[in-house]
Amino acid sequence: MGEFELIRRFFLPLGERQESGSLMLGPGDDCAIQRIPAGRDLVFSVDALVEGVHFPRNYRPDYLGWRALAVAASDLAAMGADPESFTLALTLPAVDEQWLEDFSAGLRRASEAFGLQLAGGDTTSGPLTLSLQVHGTVEQGGGVRRSGARAGDLIAVSGTLGNAGAALDYLSEPAPSADILAVLEHYHRPWPRLDLAGEVRRYASAAIDISDGLLADLGHILAASRVGARIASDRVPLSAALSRLKGSKALNYALRSGDDYELCVCFAPESWESAPESLKSQLTVIGAVTAEPGLYLDGVDCGLEAVPAGYDHFRSKS
């Protein structure tokens, strides 16, 4: 199968025109065309995923299709953006039609779930690598940044944390229990919190998606905003499955492991009070922003220098 037949068969259907979308021209031409409505800003982000670095070797292709788009879309959620479209550059070691069928099926399910339409991309030969760029829009000047946190803001997180990090311990489990299946689901099928994006951009002062672990990603907000924080370990939300599987170690997974793709959000107290219950019910307040620098957990200074700065792709081994 040649490159153009591969694109026509497996990826052109993902670019079918959606009446409500901003994508005017999708795959099949030299460029895509996206029309940005008046009064809105374009928000975009790119992620590269390499086999053996960002996902296991011989990973199920349908999981990979979903996961790749979810990881990229999570950045849109953190900015409070409405999803619009994405591009995909796919590097393949060989043309495997069954692999492509399964991968494109997972990608299609994710694109429909997240409201992201394929705008175009490229395919080539080489080690298995995926590069996805996602586009979204916000009201002009309405993008939520990491640098907006202020002393006195409340710090909240969505969902429960640590599940995906724990799942790495069970990827090869031959007979997974119900609890193992529960944490594996968080790894294989992460859900970017696009459902919260509209309310986050209305009420939040700063936000970030939790991709590298709570402490590391909260640290990015603190550095960008030039503030500190105090958080309480007993407020960090843990799933029942994680607690049963990891016991006293569950908190460490929630604090330091990545791949959750939940949101860490800061709110001025008055904004939190005025926020709708539909938003607050999906968040857990874990602490507050301080004027003094430093990240304190239960009153103990973690030391931002001691907190991992995030996943380092050049120090990691596949």
CSV table of C-alpha atoms in Angstrom, one decimal:
chain,number,residue,atom,x,y,z
A,1,MET,CA,0.0,0.0,0.0
A,2,GLY,CA,1.4,3.4,-1.0
A,3,GLU,CA,1.3,6.6,1.1
A,4,PHE,CA,-1.6,8.2,-0.7
A,5,GLU,CA,-3.8,5.1,-0.6
A,6,LEU,CA,-2.9,4.8,3.1
A,7,ILE,CA,-4.1,8.4,3.7
A,8,ARG,CA,-7.2,8.0,1.6
A,9,ARG,CA,-8.3,4.8,3.3
A,10,PHE,CA,-7.5,5.4,6.9
A,11,PHE,CA,-7.4,9.1,7.6
A,12,LEU,CA,-9.4,11.1,5.0
A,13,PRO,CA,-12.7,10.0,6.7
A,14,LEU,CA,-11.5,11.7,9.9
A,15,GLY,CA,-11.5,15.0,8.1
A,16,GLU,CA,-15.1,14.9,6.9
A,17,ARG,CA,-16.6,18.4,7.2
A,18,GLN,CA,-18.5,19.2,10.4
A,19,GLU,CA,-21.1,21.9,9.9
A,20,SER,CA,-20.4,23.6,13.2
A,21,GLY,CA,-16.6,23.5,13.0
A,22,SER,CA,-14.2,26.3,12.0
A,23,LEU,CA,-12.3,24.0,9.6
A,24,MET,CA,-13.1,25.2,6.0
A,25,LEU,CA,-10.7,22.8,4.2
A,26,GLY,CA,-9.4,19.5,5.6
A,27,PRO,CA,-7.1,16.7,4.3
A,28,GLY,CA,-6.4,16.3,0.6
A,29,ASP,CA,-5.0,19.7,-0.4
A,30,ASP,CA,-1.6,21.4,0.1
A,31,CYS,CA,-2.8,23.1,3.3
A,32,ALA,CA,-5.8,23.1,5.6
A,33,ILE,CA,-7.9,26.2,6.0
A,34,GLN,CA,-9.4,27.2,9.4
A,35,ARG,CA,-11.6,30.3,9.7
A,36,ILE,CA,-11.3,32.0,13.1
A,37,PRO,CA,-14.5,33.8,14.0
A,38,ALA,CA,-14.2,37.5,14.8
A,39,GLY,CA,-13.4,38.2,18.5
A,40,ARG,CA,-11.7,34.8,19.1
A,41,ASP,CA,-8.1,33.8,19.5
A,42,LEU,CA,-6.5,30.6,18.1
A,43,VAL,CA,-5.0,28.4,20.7
A,44,PHE,CA,-2.7,25.6,19.6
A,45,SER,CA,-0.3,23.0,20.9
A,46,VAL,CA,1.9,20.2,19.5
A,47,ASP,CA,2.9,16.9,21.1
A,48,ALA,CA,5.3,14.3,19.8
A,49,LEU,CA,5.0,10.7,21.0
A,50,VAL,CA,7.7,8.1,20.4
A,51,GLU,CA,7.4,4.4,20.9
A,52,GLY,CA,9.4,3.2,23.9
A,53,VAL,CA,9.5,6.7,25.3
A,54,HIS,CA,5.9,7.9,25.6
A,55,PHE,CA,4.1,4.6,25.2
A,56,PRO,CA,5.2,1.0,25.5
A,57,ARG,CA,6.6,-1.0,22.5
A,58,ASN,CA,4.0,-3.1,20.8
A,59,TYR,CA,1.2,-1.0,22.4
A,60,ARG,CA,-2.3,-1.7,21.2
A,61,PRO,CA,-2.9,0.6,18.2
A,62,ASP,CA,-6.5,1.4,19.1
A,63,TYR,CA,-5.4,2.5,22.6
A,64,LEU,CA,-2.6,4.5,21.0
A,65,GLY,CA,-5.0,6.3,18.6
A,66,TRP,CA,-7.2,7.4,21.5
A,67,ARG,CA,-4.3,8.2,23.9
A,68,ALA,CA,-2.3,10.2,21.4
A,69,LEU,CA,-5.2,12.6,20.7
A,70,ALA,CA,-6.2,12.8,24.4
A,71,VAL,CA,-2.7,13.8,25.5
A,72,ALA,CA,-2.7,16.6,23.0
A,73,ALA,CA,-6.3,17.8,23.7
A,74,SER,CA,-5.6,18.0,27.4
A,75,ASP,CA,-3.5,21.2,26.7
A,76,LEU,CA,-6.5,22.8,25.2
A,77,ALA,CA,-8.6,22.1,28.3
A,78,ALA,CA,-5.9,23.7,30.5
A,79,MET,CA,-6.2,26.9,28.5
A,80,GLY,CA,-10.0,26.9,28.6
A,81,ALA,CA,-10.2,26.4,24.9
A,82,ASP,CA,-13.0,25.1,22.8
A,83,PRO,CA,-11.6,22.2,20.6
A,84,GLU,CA,-11.7,22.7,16.8
A,85,SER,CA,-9.2,20.5,14.8
A,86,PHE,CA,-5.9,18.6,14.8
A,87,THR,CA,-3.2,17.6,12.4
A,88,LEU,CA,-1.2,14.3,12.6
A,89,ALA,CA,2.3,13.4,11.3
A,90,LEU,CA,2.7,9.7,11.5
A,91,THR,CA,6.0,7.9,11.1
A,92,LEU,CA,5.7,4.1,10.6
A,93,PRO,CA,8.3,1.4,10.6
A,94,ALA,CA,6.2,-0.6,8.1
A,95,VAL,CA,2.7,-0.5,6.5
A,96,ASP,CA,0.6,-2.9,8.5
A,97,GLU,CA,-3.0,-2.7,7.4
A,98,GLN,CA,-4.5,-4.2,10.5
A,99,TRP,CA,-2.4,-1.9,12.7
A,100,LEU,CA,-3.6,1.1,10.7
A,101,GLU,CA,-7.2,-0.1,10.8
A,102,ASP,CA,-7.1,-0.4,14.6
A,103,PHE,CA,-5.2,2.8,15.1
A,104,SER,CA,-7.5,4.9,12.9
A,105,ALA,CA,-10.5,3.4,14.7
A,106,GLY,CA,-9.2,4.5,18.1
A,107,LEU,CA,-8.3,7.9,16.7
A,108,ARG,CA,-11.8,8.3,15.2
A,109,ARG,CA,-13.4,7.5,18.5
A,110,ALA,CA,-11.3,10.0,20.3
A,111,SER,CA,-11.8,12.7,17.6
A,112,GLU,CA,-15.6,12.3,17.9
A,113,ALA,CA,-15.5,12.2,21.7
A,114,PHE,CA,-13.4,15.4,22.0
A,115,GLY,CA,-14.9,17.4,19.1
A,116,LEU,CA,-11.7,17.5,17.2
A,117,GLN,CA,-11.7,17.2,13.4
A,118,LEU,CA,-8.6,16.0,11.4
A,119,ALA,CA,-7.3,18.9,9.3
A,120,GLY,CA,-4.4,17.2,7.6
A,121,GLY,CA,-1.0,15.8,8.2
A,122,ASP,CA,1.8,13.6,6.8
A,123,THR,CA,3.1,10.0,6.8
A,124,THR,CA,6.6,8.8,6.4
A,125,SER,CA,8.8,5.8,7.1
A,126,GLY,CA,10.9,5.4,10.3
A,127,PRO,CA,10.6,4.5,14.0
A,128,LEU,CA,7.0,4.7,15.2
A,129,THR,CA,6.4,8.3,16.1
A,130,LEU,CA,3.3,10.5,16.2
A,131,SER,CA,3.2,14.3,16.2
A,132,LEU,CA,-0.2,15.9,16.8
A,133,GLN,CA,-1.0,19.6,16.7
A,134,VAL,CA,-4.4,20.5,18.2
A,135,HIS,CA,-6.3,23.8,17.6
A,136,GLY,CA,-8.9,25.4,19.7
A,137,THR,CA,-10.4,28.9,20.2
A,138,VAL,CA,-11.2,31.2,23.1
A,139,GLU,CA,-12.8,34.6,23.4
A,140,GLN,CA,-10.2,37.2,22.6
A,141,GLY,CA,-7.8,37.5,25.5
A,142,GLY,CA,-9.7,34.7,27.4
A,143,GLY,CA,-7.0,32.0,27.3
A,144,VAL,CA,-6.2,30.8,30.9
A,145,ARG,CA,-2.4,31.0,31.5
A,146,ARG,CA,0.0,29.5,34.1
A,147,SER,CA,1.1,32.9,35.1
A,148,GLY,CA,-2.2,34.2,36.6
A,149,ALA,CA,-2.1,32.8,40.1
A,150,ARG,CA,-2.1,35.3,43.0
A,151,ALA,CA,-1.6,35.0,46.8
A,152,GLY,CA,-4.8,33.8,48.4
A,153,ASP,CA,-6.0,31.9,45.4
A,154,LEU,CA,-7.4,28.4,46.1
A,155,ILE,CA,-5.8,25.4,44.4
A,156,ALA,CA,-8.0,22.7,43.1
A,157,VAL,CA,-7.6,19.6,41.0
A,158,SER,CA,-10.1,17.6,39.0
A,159,GLY,CA,-10.9,13.9,39.3
A,160,THR,CA,-8.6,11.6,41.1
A,161,LEU,CA,-4.8,11.5,40.7
A,162,GLY,CA,-2.2,8.8,40.5
A,163,ASN,CA,-4.2,6.1,38.6
A,164,ALA,CA,-2.3,6.3,35.3
A,165,GLY,CA,1.1,6.2,37.0
A,166,ALA,CA,0.1,3.1,39.0
A,167,ALA,CA,-1.2,1.5,35.8
A,168,LEU,CA,2.4,1.3,34.5
A,169,ASP,CA,3.0,-1.4,37.1
A,170,TYR,CA,0.3,-3.6,35.6
A,171,LEU,CA,0.5,-3.2,31.8
A,172,SER,CA,1.7,-6.8,31.5
A,173,GLU,CA,-0.7,-8.3,34.1
A,174,PRO,CA,-2.1,-11.5,32.7
A,175,ALA,CA,-5.2,-11.7,34.8
A,176,PRO,CA,-6.0,-8.1,36.1
A,177,SER,CA,-8.3,-7.7,39.0
A,178,ALA,CA,-11.2,-5.1,38.9
A,179,ASP,CA,-9.0,-2.6,40.7
A,180,ILE,CA,-6.1,-3.1,38.2
A,181,LEU,CA,-8.6,-2.7,35.3
A,182,ALA,CA,-9.8,0.5,36.8
A,183,VAL,CA,-6.3,2.1,36.9
A,184,LEU,CA,-5.4,0.7,33.5
A,185,GLU,CA,-8.5,2.4,32.0
A,186,HIS,CA,-7.0,5.8,33.2
A,187,TYR,CA,-3.8,5.0,31.3
A,188,HIS,CA,-5.3,3.5,28.1
A,189,ARG,CA,-8.2,5.9,27.7
A,190,PRO,CA,-7.4,9.3,29.4
A,191,TRP,CA,-10.2,11.9,29.2
A,192,PRO,CA,-9.0,15.4,28.7
A,193,ARG,CA,-11.1,17.7,30.8
A,194,LEU,CA,-12.6,19.6,27.9
A,195,ASP,CA,-15.9,19.4,29.7
A,196,LEU,CA,-14.6,21.9,32.2
A,197,ALA,CA,-12.9,24.2,29.7
A,198,GLY,CA,-15.7,26.8,29.4
A,199,GLU,CA,-16.1,27.3,33.1
A,200,VAL,CA,-12.4,27.2,33.8
A,201,ARG,CA,-11.8,30.1,31.5
A,202,ARG,CA,-14.6,32.0,33.1
A,203,TYR,CA,-13.6,31.6,36.7
A,204,ALA,CA,-10.0,30.4,37.0
A,205,SER,CA,-6.9,32.7,37.4
A,206,ALA,CA,-4.4,30.0,36.3
A,207,ALA,CA,-4.5,26.4,35.2
A,208,ILE,CA,-2.3,23.5,33.9
A,209,ASP,CA,-3.0,20.0,32.9
A,210,ILE,CA,-1.4,17.3,35.1
A,211,SER,CA,0.8,15.4,32.7
A,212,ASP,CA,4.1,15.2,34.7
A,213,GLY,CA,2.6,14.8,38.2
A,214,LEU,CA,0.8,17.2,40.6
A,215,LEU,CA,3.9,18.6,42.3
A,216,ALA,CA,5.8,19.1,39.1
A,217,ASP,CA,2.9,20.7,37.3
A,218,LEU,CA,1.8,22.9,40.2
A,219,GLY,CA,5.5,23.9,40.4
A,220,HIS,CA,5.2,25.2,36.8
A,221,ILE,CA,2.3,27.5,37.8
A,222,LEU,CA,4.2,28.7,40.9
A,223,ALA,CA,7.3,29.5,38.8
A,224,ALA,CA,5.3,31.3,36.1
A,225,SER,CA,3.2,33.3,38.6
A,226,ARG,CA,6.2,34.0,41.0
A,227,VAL,CA,4.3,32.7,44.0
A,228,GLY,CA,4.3,29.8,46.4
A,229,ALA,CA,1.8,27.3,47.7
A,230,ARG,CA,0.7,25.2,50.6
A,231,ILE,CA,-1.2,22.0,50.0
A,232,ALA,CA,-2.5,19.3,52.3
A,233,SER,CA,-1.9,15.6,51.6
A,234,ASP,CA,-5.2,14.5,53.1
A,235,ARG,CA,-7.1,16.6,50.5
A,236,VAL,CA,-5.4,15.1,47.5
A,237,PRO,CA,-8.1,13.0,45.8
A,238,LEU,CA,-7.3,9.3,45.4
A,239,SER,CA,-9.5,6.6,43.8
A,240,ALA,CA,-10.6,3.7,45.9
A,241,ALA,CA,-8.9,1.3,43.4
A,242,LEU,CA,-5.5,3.1,43.8
A,243,SER,CA,-5.8,3.1,47.6
A,244,ARG,CA,-6.5,-0.6,47.7
A,245,LEU,CA,-3.7,-1.4,45.2
A,246,LYS,CA,-1.0,0.8,46.7
A,247,GLY,CA,-2.0,1.4,50.3
A,248,SER,CA,0.3,3.9,52.0
A,249,LYS,CA,2.1,4.5,48.7
A,250,ALA,CA,-1.0,5.7,46.9
A,251,LEU,CA,-0.3,9.4,47.8
A,252,ASN,CA,3.1,9.3,46.3
A,253,TYR,CA,1.6,8.1,43.0
A,254,ALA,CA,-0.9,11.0,43.1
A,255,LEU,CA,1.8,13.6,43.9
A,256,ARG,CA,4.6,12.5,41.6
A,257,SER,CA,3.4,10.2,38.8
A,258,GLY,CA,2.3,11.6,35.4
A,259,ASP,CA,-0.2,10.8,32.7
A,260,ASP,CA,-3.3,11.8,34.7
A,261,TYR,CA,-4.4,14.6,32.3
A,262,GLU,CA,-6.6,16.1,35.0
A,263,LEU,CA,-6.5,19.8,35.7
A,264,CYS,CA,-4.8,21.8,38.4
A,265,VAL,CA,-6.6,25.1,38.7
A,266,CYS,CA,-6.3,28.3,40.8
A,267,PHE,CA,-9.3,30.4,41.8
A,268,ALA,CA,-9.6,33.7,43.6
A,269,PRO,CA,-11.8,33.0,46.6
A,270,GLU,CA,-14.6,35.2,45.3
A,271,SER,CA,-14.5,33.5,41.9
A,272,TRP,CA,-14.7,30.1,43.6
A,273,GLU,CA,-17.7,31.2,45.6
A,274,SER,CA,-19.5,32.4,42.5
A,275,ALA,CA,-18.6,29.4,40.4
A,276,PRO,CA,-21.5,27.0,39.6
A,277,GLU,CA,-21.9,23.7,41.4
A,278,SER,CA,-21.4,21.9,38.0
A,279,LEU,CA,-17.8,23.0,38.2
A,280,LYS,CA,-17.1,22.8,41.9
A,281,SER,CA,-18.5,19.3,42.2
A,282,GLN,CA,-15.8,18.0,39.8
A,283,LEU,CA,-12.9,19.7,41.7
A,284,THR,CA,-11.2,19.2,45.0
A,285,VAL,CA,-9.6,22.1,46.8
A,286,ILE,CA,-6.2,20.9,48.1
A,287,GLY,CA,-4.5,24.1,49.2
A,288,ALA,CA,-3.8,27.8,48.6
A,289,VAL,CA,-1.4,30.1,46.9
A,290,THR,CA,1.0,32.1,49.1
A,291,ALA,CA,3.0,35.3,48.4
A,292,GLU,CA,6.1,33.6,49.9
A,293,PRO,CA,7.9,31.3,47.4
A,294,GLY,CA,8.1,27.6,48.0
A,295,LEU,CA,5.9,24.5,47.7
A,296,TYR,CA,4.8,23.2,51.1
A,297,LEU,CA,3.1,19.8,51.7
A,298,ASP,CA,1.6,19.5,55.2
A,299,GLY,CA,3.8,22.4,56.3
A,300,VAL,CA,7.1,20.8,55.0
A,301,ASP,CA,8.9,22.6,52.3
A,302,CYS,CA,9.2,20.3,49.3
A,303,GLY,CA,11.7,22.8,47.8
A,304,LEU,CA,10.9,23.6,44.2
A,305,GLU,CA,14.4,22.5,43.3
A,306,ALA,CA,13.7,19.1,44.8
A,307,VAL,CA,10.4,18.7,42.9
A,308,PRO,CA,10.9,17.1,39.4
A,309,ALA,CA,10.6,19.8,36.8
A,310,GLY,CA,8.7,17.4,34.6
A,311,TYR,CA,9.4,14.5,32.3
A,312,ASP,CA,12.9,15.0,30.7
A,313,HIS,CA,12.8,13.3,27.3
A,314,PHE,CA,16.6,13.6,26.9
A,315,ARG,CA,17.4,11.9,30.2
A,316,SER,CA,14.9,9.1,29.9
A,317,LYS,CA,15.7,5.7,28.5
A,318,SER,CA,13.3,3.8,26.3
